[in-house]
Amino acid sequence: MRILVTAGPTREYIDDVRFISNPSSGRMGYLVAAEASRRGHDVHLLSGPVCLESPEGVRLSPFESVDDLYELCAGCLEETDCIVMAAAVGDWKPAARASGKRRKSDLLTLELVGTRDVLASLAPAKGGRVFVGFAMEVETPVENALRKAVVKSMDFIVVNGPASFGAEKAVFTFVFPDGRTKVLGEVRKAHLAGLILDEAEALFRGRVGD
Ligand code: CTP
């Protein structure tokens, strides 16, 4: 399978020296990319700014902003069978990026606008590709994740809670767009990477019919 994995945080610049981001370490996406490469898949990893080494045998392309990430994904879609969207995509960006460095006295209110939804934007061109998403949910996790899976044409979404941030293991559930769930319980992220690929491989096999 030709797998596109996205990992890590996005950055939206306020001026040339400041940005809005999030604390994603990128670990989950890197684990999926490493395991997929180990299994012999053709792996392209799109990475936000993280402190991780590129897994062996993986092609790596960096991104910073949500628009960069979208352009990379859209440009690779043709040559992709499966997208694992583990990037922690920021939801807002400054309405305008200032050049240089804004003085602190100039900027007491920051106007934000929404970012593009990458998966939702790719959904109309999805075809037979497998889309896997992630959601960190605090309240009504399955209901929220199900809504996202349906709206963004995902084949399944990996749901976890905030305790998962930076942790080695956490409690995960797969939610499918028809409402089915697979409760995995507490698993190590390295093991989860394999479970995600098992599911994606089975879906892909079902589509290509072998
Ligand atoms: N995602 C995306 N583009 C965005 C935001 C999220 O492609 N602008 C992807 C994420 O990579 C993830 C999935 O969509 O795989 C769900 O992300 P999440 O942040 O949980 O959902 P949102 O739609 O942003 O909803 P909210 O922040 O309101 O919970």
PDB file of C-alpha atoms and ligand atoms in Angstrom:
ATOM      1  CA  MET A   1       0.000   0.000   0.000  1.00  0.00           C
ATOM      2  CA  ARG A   2       1.138   3.569  -0.640  1.00  0.00           C
ATOM      3  CA  ILE A   3       0.561   5.238   2.730  1.00  0.00           C
ATOM      4  CA  LEU A   4       0.623   8.941   3.498  1.00  0.00           C
ATOM      5  CA  VAL A   5       1.056   9.606   7.235  1.00  0.00           C
ATOM      6  CA  THR A   6       0.777  13.092   8.718  1.00  0.00           C
ATOM      7  CA  ALA A   7       2.279  13.816  12.137  1.00  0.00           C
ATOM      8  CA  GLY A   8       3.021  16.591  14.583  1.00  0.00           C
ATOM      9  CA  PRO A   9       1.702  20.092  15.140  1.00  0.00           C
ATOM     10  CA  THR A  10       0.937  22.916  12.735  1.00  0.00           C
ATOM     11  CA  ARG A  11       2.237  26.469  13.171  1.00  0.00           C
ATOM     12  CA  GLU A  12       0.349  29.598  12.190  1.00  0.00           C
ATOM     13  CA  TYR A  13       2.544  32.672  12.238  1.00  0.00           C
ATOM     14  CA  ILE A  14       1.451  35.934  13.883  1.00  0.00           C
ATOM     15  CA  ASP A  15       4.581  37.693  12.612  1.00  0.00           C
ATOM     16  CA  ASP A  16       8.039  36.472  11.555  1.00  0.00           C
ATOM     17  CA  VAL A  17       9.014  35.366  15.070  1.00  0.00           C
ATOM     18  CA  ARG A  18       5.790  34.208  16.763  1.00  0.00           C
ATOM     19  CA  PHE A  19       3.246  31.542  16.006  1.00  0.00           C
ATOM     20  CA  ILE A  20       0.203  29.657  17.333  1.00  0.00           C
ATOM     21  CA  SER A  21       0.767  25.931  17.732  1.00  0.00           C
ATOM     22  CA  ASN A  22       0.025  22.967  20.019  1.00  0.00           C
ATOM     23  CA  PRO A  23       2.104  20.502  22.062  1.00  0.00           C
ATOM     24  CA  SER A  24       1.790  17.484  19.718  1.00  0.00           C
ATOM     25  CA  SER A  25       5.018  15.448  19.866  1.00  0.00           C
ATOM     26  CA  GLY A  26       4.311  13.695  16.553  1.00  0.00           C
ATOM     27  CA  ARG A  27       5.073  10.330  18.168  1.00  0.00           C
ATOM     28  CA  MET A  28       1.892   8.538  17.131  1.00  0.00           C
ATOM     29  CA  GLY A  29       2.292   9.369  13.442  1.00  0.00           C
ATOM     30  CA  TYR A  30       5.996   8.479  13.492  1.00  0.00           C
ATOM     31  CA  LEU A  31       5.179   5.100  15.081  1.00  0.00           C
ATOM     32  CA  VAL A  32       2.610   4.397  12.346  1.00  0.00           C
ATOM     33  CA  ALA A  33       5.094   5.433   9.640  1.00  0.00           C
ATOM     34  CA  ALA A  34       7.852   3.239  11.141  1.00  0.00           C
ATOM     35  CA  GLU A  35       5.597   0.191  11.461  1.00  0.00           C
ATOM     36  CA  ALA A  36       4.193   0.671   7.942  1.00  0.00           C
ATOM     37  CA  SER A  37       7.722   0.833   6.535  1.00  0.00           C
ATOM     38  CA  ARG A  38       8.680  -2.315   8.512  1.00  0.00           C
ATOM     39  CA  ARG A  39       5.697  -4.074   6.899  1.00  0.00           C
ATOM     40  CA  GLY A  40       6.986  -3.186   3.443  1.00  0.00           C
ATOM     41  CA  HIS A  41       4.532  -0.408   2.573  1.00  0.00           C
ATOM     42  CA  ASP A  42       5.601   2.614   0.551  1.00  0.00           C
ATOM     43  CA  VAL A  43       5.481   5.358   3.199  1.00  0.00           C
ATOM     44  CA  HIS A  44       5.478   9.131   2.808  1.00  0.00           C
ATOM     45  CA  LEU A  45       5.547  10.973   6.139  1.00  0.00           C
ATOM     46  CA  LEU A  46       4.447  14.610   6.266  1.00  0.00           C
ATOM     47  CA  SER A  47       5.852  16.054   9.453  1.00  0.00           C
ATOM     48  CA  GLY A  48       5.249  19.221  11.402  1.00  0.00           C
ATOM     49  CA  PRO A  49       8.123  20.586  13.513  1.00  0.00           C
ATOM     50  CA  VAL A  50       9.003  17.792  15.983  1.00  0.00           C
ATOM     51  CA  CYS A  51      12.114  16.455  17.706  1.00  0.00           C
ATOM     52  CA  LEU A  52      12.021  12.936  16.257  1.00  0.00           C
ATOM     53  CA  GLU A  53      14.269  11.103  13.848  1.00  0.00           C
ATOM     54  CA  SER A  54      12.814  10.069  10.533  1.00  0.00           C
ATOM     55  CA  PRO A  55      11.972   6.339  10.561  1.00  0.00           C
ATOM     56  CA  GLU A  56      14.073   4.156   8.269  1.00  0.00           C
ATOM     57  CA  GLY A  57      12.897   3.693   4.705  1.00  0.00           C
ATOM     58  CA  VAL A  58      10.362   6.523   4.887  1.00  0.00           C
ATOM     59  CA  ARG A  59      10.205   9.568   2.594  1.00  0.00           C
ATOM     60  CA  LEU A  60       9.791  12.677   4.760  1.00  0.00           C
ATOM     61  CA  SER A  61       8.376  16.073   3.758  1.00  0.00           C
ATOM     62  CA  PRO A  62       8.133  18.884   6.312  1.00  0.00           C
ATOM     63  CA  PHE A  63       5.192  21.267   6.776  1.00  0.00           C
ATOM     64  CA  GLU A  64       4.457  24.174   9.060  1.00  0.00           C
ATOM     65  CA  SER A  65       1.051  25.693   8.368  1.00  0.00           C
ATOM     66  CA  VAL A  66      -2.301  23.993   7.721  1.00  0.00           C
ATOM     67  CA  ASP A  67      -2.229  25.376   4.170  1.00  0.00           C
ATOM     68  CA  ASP A  68       1.237  23.798   3.615  1.00  0.00           C
ATOM     69  CA  LEU A  69      -0.110  20.494   4.908  1.00  0.00           C
ATOM     70  CA  TYR A  70      -3.167  20.678   2.651  1.00  0.00           C
ATOM     71  CA  GLU A  71      -1.034  21.471  -0.443  1.00  0.00           C
ATOM     72  CA  LEU A  72       1.259  18.504   0.291  1.00  0.00           C
ATOM     73  CA  CYS A  73      -1.654  16.109   0.864  1.00  0.00           C
ATOM     74  CA  ALA A  74      -3.541  17.280  -2.228  1.00  0.00           C
ATOM     75  CA  GLY A  75      -0.369  17.004  -4.324  1.00  0.00           C
ATOM     76  CA  CYS A  76       0.225  13.402  -3.164  1.00  0.00           C
ATOM     77  CA  LEU A  77      -3.353  12.147  -3.271  1.00  0.00           C
ATOM     78  CA  GLU A  78      -3.063  10.614  -6.743  1.00  0.00           C
ATOM     79  CA  GLU A  79      -0.191   8.366  -5.615  1.00  0.00           C
ATOM     80  CA  THR A  80      -1.754   7.455  -2.241  1.00  0.00           C
ATOM     81  CA  ASP A  81      -3.892   4.445  -1.247  1.00  0.00           C
ATOM     82  CA  CYS A  82      -4.291   5.303   2.429  1.00  0.00           C
ATOM     83  CA  ILE A  83      -3.983   8.458   4.543  1.00  0.00           C
ATOM     84  CA  VAL A  84      -3.361   8.208   8.274  1.00  0.00           C
ATOM     85  CA  MET A  85      -4.082  11.717   9.508  1.00  0.00           C
ATOM     86  CA  ALA A  86      -2.320  11.841  12.870  1.00  0.00           C
ATOM     87  CA  ALA A  87      -1.254  15.503  12.588  1.00  0.00           C
ATOM     88  CA  ALA A  88      -2.611  17.803  15.294  1.00  0.00           C
ATOM     89  CA  VAL A  89      -4.044  20.356  12.899  1.00  0.00           C
ATOM     90  CA  GLY A  90      -4.635  23.795  14.396  1.00  0.00           C
ATOM     91  CA  ASP A  91      -8.152  25.180  14.126  1.00  0.00           C
ATOM     92  CA  TRP A  92      -7.347  28.905  13.970  1.00  0.00           C
ATOM     93  CA  LYS A  93      -4.837  31.211  12.328  1.00  0.00           C
ATOM     94  CA  PRO A  94      -4.221  34.960  12.555  1.00  0.00           C
ATOM     95  CA  ALA A  95      -6.383  36.872  10.059  1.00  0.00           C
ATOM     96  CA  ALA A  96      -3.147  38.429   8.761  1.00  0.00           C
ATOM     97  CA  ARG A  97       0.556  37.654   9.219  1.00  0.00           C
ATOM     98  CA  ALA A  98       2.640  40.753   9.919  1.00  0.00           C
ATOM     99  CA  SER A  99       6.124  40.958   8.445  1.00  0.00           C
ATOM    100  CA  GLY A 100       8.999  41.587  10.846  1.00  0.00           C
ATOM    101  CA  LYS A 101       8.308  41.656  14.578  1.00  0.00           C
ATOM    102  CA  ARG A 102       5.253  43.373  15.998  1.00  0.00           C
ATOM    103  CA  ARG A 103       5.855  45.548  19.051  1.00  0.00           C
ATOM    104  CA  LYS A 104       4.110  44.232  22.133  1.00  0.00           C
ATOM    105  CA  SER A 105       2.191  47.492  22.511  1.00  0.00           C
ATOM    106  CA  ASP A 106       0.782  47.141  18.939  1.00  0.00           C
ATOM    107  CA  LEU A 107      -0.811  43.782  19.457  1.00  0.00           C
ATOM    108  CA  LEU A 108      -3.202  43.464  22.338  1.00  0.00           C
ATOM    109  CA  THR A 109      -5.986  41.777  20.396  1.00  0.00           C
ATOM    110  CA  LEU A 110      -5.373  39.089  17.826  1.00  0.00           C
ATOM    111  CA  GLU A 111      -7.979  38.504  15.134  1.00  0.00           C
ATOM    112  CA  LEU A 112      -8.281  34.841  14.228  1.00  0.00           C
ATOM    113  CA  VAL A 113      -9.945  33.036  11.360  1.00  0.00           C
ATOM    114  CA  GLY A 114     -10.607  29.306  10.945  1.00  0.00           C
ATOM    115  CA  THR A 115      -8.090  27.113   9.134  1.00  0.00           C
ATOM    116  CA  ARG A 116      -8.983  24.812   6.279  1.00  0.00           C
ATOM    117  CA  ASP A 117     -10.113  21.326   7.256  1.00  0.00           C
ATOM    118  CA  VAL A 118      -7.581  19.162   5.450  1.00  0.00           C
ATOM    119  CA  LEU A 119      -9.401  15.819   5.526  1.00  0.00           C
ATOM    120  CA  ALA A 120     -12.787  17.357   4.716  1.00  0.00           C
ATOM    121  CA  SER A 121     -11.208  19.195   1.760  1.00  0.00           C
ATOM    122  CA  LEU A 122      -9.717  15.950   0.434  1.00  0.00           C
ATOM    123  CA  ALA A 123     -12.930  13.953   0.955  1.00  0.00           C
ATOM    124  CA  PRO A 124     -14.590  14.752  -2.419  1.00  0.00           C
ATOM    125  CA  ALA A 125     -11.554  13.251  -4.232  1.00  0.00           C
ATOM    126  CA  LYS A 126     -11.270  10.277  -1.877  1.00  0.00           C
ATOM    127  CA  GLY A 127     -12.354   7.544  -4.319  1.00  0.00           C
ATOM    128  CA  GLY A 128     -11.422   4.088  -2.991  1.00  0.00           C
ATOM    129  CA  ARG A 129      -8.702   5.381  -0.700  1.00  0.00           C
ATOM    130  CA  VAL A 130      -8.659   4.524   3.000  1.00  0.00           C
ATOM    131  CA  PHE A 131      -8.874   7.566   5.307  1.00  0.00           C
ATOM    132  CA  VAL A 132      -7.951   7.167   8.981  1.00  0.00           C
ATOM    133  CA  GLY A 133      -8.358  10.054  11.427  1.00  0.00           C
ATOM    134  CA  PHE A 134      -7.699  10.711  15.106  1.00  0.00           C
ATOM    135  CA  ALA A 135      -9.715  12.541  17.719  1.00  0.00           C
ATOM    136  CA  MET A 136      -8.881  13.543  21.240  1.00  0.00           C
ATOM    137  CA  GLU A 137     -12.229  13.880  22.964  1.00  0.00           C
ATOM    138  CA  VAL A 138     -13.183  14.977  26.455  1.00  0.00           C
ATOM    139  CA  GLU A 139     -16.973  14.620  26.494  1.00  0.00           C
ATOM    140  CA  THR A 140     -19.210  12.096  24.646  1.00  0.00           C
ATOM    141  CA  PRO A 141     -16.173  10.739  22.813  1.00  0.00           C
ATOM    142  CA  VAL A 142     -17.920   8.192  20.598  1.00  0.00           C
ATOM    143  CA  GLU A 143     -20.700  10.567  19.460  1.00  0.00           C
ATOM    144  CA  ASN A 144     -18.245  13.345  18.598  1.00  0.00           C
ATOM    145  CA  ALA A 145     -15.838  11.008  16.864  1.00  0.00           C
ATOM    146  CA  LEU A 146     -18.649   9.417  14.854  1.00  0.00           C
ATOM    147  CA  ARG A 147     -19.803  12.838  13.628  1.00  0.00           C
ATOM    148  CA  LYS A 148     -16.230  13.679  12.522  1.00  0.00           C
ATOM    149  CA  ALA A 149     -15.772  10.308  10.812  1.00  0.00           C
ATOM    150  CA  VAL A 150     -18.960  10.811   8.781  1.00  0.00           C
ATOM    151  CA  VAL A 151     -18.364  14.477   7.880  1.00  0.00           C
ATOM    152  CA  LYS A 152     -14.741  13.847   6.811  1.00  0.00           C
ATOM    153  CA  SER A 153     -15.391  10.542   4.965  1.00  0.00           C
ATOM    154  CA  MET A 154     -13.087   8.583   7.262  1.00  0.00           C
ATOM    155  CA  ASP A 155     -13.095   4.786   7.219  1.00  0.00           C
ATOM    156  CA  PHE A 156     -12.440   4.847  10.927  1.00  0.00           C
ATOM    157  CA  ILE A 157     -11.294   7.262  13.589  1.00  0.00           C
ATOM    158  CA  VAL A 158      -8.990   6.515  16.507  1.00  0.00           C
ATOM    159  CA  VAL A 159     -10.371   8.088  19.668  1.00  0.00           C
ATOM    160  CA  ASN A 160      -8.495   8.810  22.860  1.00  0.00           C
ATOM    161  CA  GLY A 161      -8.697  11.171  25.810  1.00  0.00           C
ATOM    162  CA  PRO A 162      -6.408  13.977  26.964  1.00  0.00           C
ATOM    163  CA  ALA A 163      -4.521  11.569  29.284  1.00  0.00           C
ATOM    164  CA  SER A 164      -2.956  10.244  26.075  1.00  0.00           C
ATOM    165  CA  PHE A 165      -0.936  13.448  25.512  1.00  0.00           C
ATOM    166  CA  GLY A 166       2.750  12.556  25.724  1.00  0.00           C
ATOM    167  CA  ALA A 167       1.946   9.146  27.304  1.00  0.00           C
ATOM    168  CA  GLU A 168       3.506   5.839  26.280  1.00  0.00           C
ATOM    169  CA  LYS A 169       0.158   4.016  26.505  1.00  0.00           C
ATOM    170  CA  ALA A 170      -3.476   5.128  26.675  1.00  0.00           C
ATOM    171  CA  VAL A 171      -7.080   3.983  26.261  1.00  0.00           C
ATOM    172  CA  PHE A 172      -8.174   3.885  22.613  1.00  0.00           C
ATOM    173  CA  THR A 173     -11.334   3.057  20.641  1.00  0.00           C
ATOM    174  CA  PHE A 174     -11.828   2.748  16.877  1.00  0.00           C
ATOM    175  CA  VAL A 175     -15.099   4.311  15.718  1.00  0.00           C
ATOM    176  CA  PHE A 176     -16.461   3.434  12.260  1.00  0.00           C
ATOM    177  CA  PRO A 177     -18.793   5.694  10.228  1.00  0.00           C
ATOM    178  CA  ASP A 178     -21.636   3.139  10.478  1.00  0.00           C
ATOM    179  CA  GLY A 179     -21.564   3.558  14.272  1.00  0.00           C
ATOM    180  CA  ARG A 180     -19.641   0.351  15.051  1.00  0.00           C
ATOM    181  CA  THR A 181     -16.910   0.650  17.655  1.00  0.00           C
ATOM    182  CA  LYS A 182     -13.883  -1.449  18.544  1.00  0.00           C
ATOM    183  CA  VAL A 183     -12.857  -0.815  22.135  1.00  0.00           C
ATOM    184  CA  LEU A 184      -9.136  -1.495  22.406  1.00  0.00           C
ATOM    185  CA  GLY A 185      -8.727  -0.578  26.074  1.00  0.00           C
ATOM    186  CA  GLU A 186      -5.302   0.508  27.302  1.00  0.00           C
ATOM    187  CA  VAL A 187      -2.593  -0.196  24.736  1.00  0.00           C
ATOM    188  CA  ARG A 188       0.911   1.033  24.069  1.00  0.00           C
ATOM    189  CA  LYS A 189       1.094   3.488  21.180  1.00  0.00           C
ATOM    190  CA  ALA A 190       3.692   1.303  19.448  1.00  0.00           C
ATOM    191  CA  HIS A 191       1.178  -1.567  19.529  1.00  0.00           C
ATOM    192  CA  LEU A 192      -1.666   0.728  18.456  1.00  0.00           C
ATOM    193  CA  ALA A 193       0.316   1.634  15.325  1.00  0.00           C
ATOM    194  CA  GLY A 194       0.137  -2.038  14.276  1.00  0.00           C
ATOM    195  CA  LEU A 195      -3.588  -2.298  15.073  1.00  0.00           C
ATOM    196  CA  ILE A 196      -4.296   0.781  12.929  1.00  0.00           C
ATOM    197  CA  LEU A 197      -2.362  -0.743  10.038  1.00  0.00           C
ATOM    198  CA  ASP A 198      -4.093  -4.149  10.431  1.00  0.00           C
ATOM    199  CA  GLU A 199      -7.448  -2.369  10.049  1.00  0.00           C
ATOM    200  CA  ALA A 200      -6.325  -0.153   7.139  1.00  0.00           C
ATOM    201  CA  GLU A 201      -4.754  -3.124   5.307  1.00  0.00           C
ATOM    202  CA  ALA A 202      -7.984  -5.155   5.656  1.00  0.00           C
ATOM    203  CA  LEU A 203     -10.070  -2.243   4.325  1.00  0.00           C
ATOM    204  CA  PHE A 204      -7.706  -1.753   1.395  1.00  0.00           C
ATOM    205  CA  ARG A 205      -7.667  -5.483   0.564  1.00  0.00           C
ATOM    206  CA  GLY A 206     -11.483  -5.453   0.574  1.00  0.00           C
ATOM    207  CA  ARG A 207     -11.454  -2.598  -1.954  1.00  0.00           C
ATOM    208  CA  VAL A 208      -8.882  -3.905  -4.402  1.00  0.00           C
ATOM    209  CA  GLY A 209     -10.487  -7.348  -4.095  1.00  0.00           C
ATOM    210  CA  ASP A 210      -7.562  -9.581  -3.210  1.00  0.00           C
TER     211      ASP A 210
HETATM  212  N1  CTP B   1      -8.187  17.574  10.858  1.00  0.00           N
HETATM  213  C1  CTP B   1      -7.964  18.066   9.581  1.00  0.00           C
HETATM  214  N2  CTP B   1      -8.017  19.433   9.369  1.00  0.00           N
HETATM  215  C2  CTP B   1      -8.322  20.276  10.371  1.00  0.00           C
HETATM  216  C3  CTP B   1      -8.582  19.779  11.675  1.00  0.00           C
HETATM  217  C4  CTP B   1      -8.494  18.404  11.888  1.00  0.00           C
HETATM  218  O1  CTP B   1      -7.701  17.289   8.654  1.00  0.00           O
HETATM  219  N3  CTP B   1      -8.370  21.591  10.136  1.00  0.00           N
HETATM  220  C5  CTP B   1      -8.112  16.108  11.066  1.00  0.00           C
HETATM  221  C6  CTP B   1      -7.173  15.713  12.208  1.00  0.00           C
HETATM  222  O2  CTP B   1      -5.863  15.433  11.741  1.00  0.00           O
HETATM  223  C7  CTP B   1      -7.848  14.456  12.750  1.00  0.00           C
HETATM  224  C8  CTP B   1      -9.331  14.679  12.481  1.00  0.00           C
HETATM  225  O3  CTP B   1      -9.396  15.682  11.457  1.00  0.00           O
HETATM  226  O4  CTP B   1      -7.432  13.287  12.082  1.00  0.00           O
HETATM  227  C9  CTP B   1     -10.134  15.121  13.683  1.00  0.00           C
HETATM  228  O5  CTP B   1      -9.500  16.259  14.245  1.00  0.00           O
HETATM  229  P1  CTP B   1     -10.105  17.045  15.503  1.00  0.00           P
HETATM  230  O6  CTP B   1      -9.183  18.168  15.851  1.00  0.00           O
HETATM  231  O7  CTP B   1     -10.456  16.032  16.559  1.00  0.00           O
HETATM  232  O8  CTP B   1     -11.468  17.553  14.912  1.00  0.00           O
HETATM  233  P2  CTP B   1     -12.013  18.948  14.481  1.00  0.00           P
HETATM  234  O9  CTP B   1     -12.794  18.709  13.227  1.00  0.00           O
HETATM  235  O10 CTP B   1     -10.919  19.985  14.414  1.00  0.00           O
HETATM  236  O11 CTP B   1     -13.066  19.273  15.611  1.00  0.00           O
HETATM  237  P3  CTP B   1     -12.917  19.984  17.070  1.00  0.00           P
HETATM  238  O12 CTP B   1     -11.555  20.616  17.131  1.00  0.00           O
HETATM  239  O13 CTP B   1     -14.025  20.955  17.074  1.00  0.00           O
HETATM  240  O14 CTP B   1     -13.099  18.863  18.067  1.00  0.00           O
END
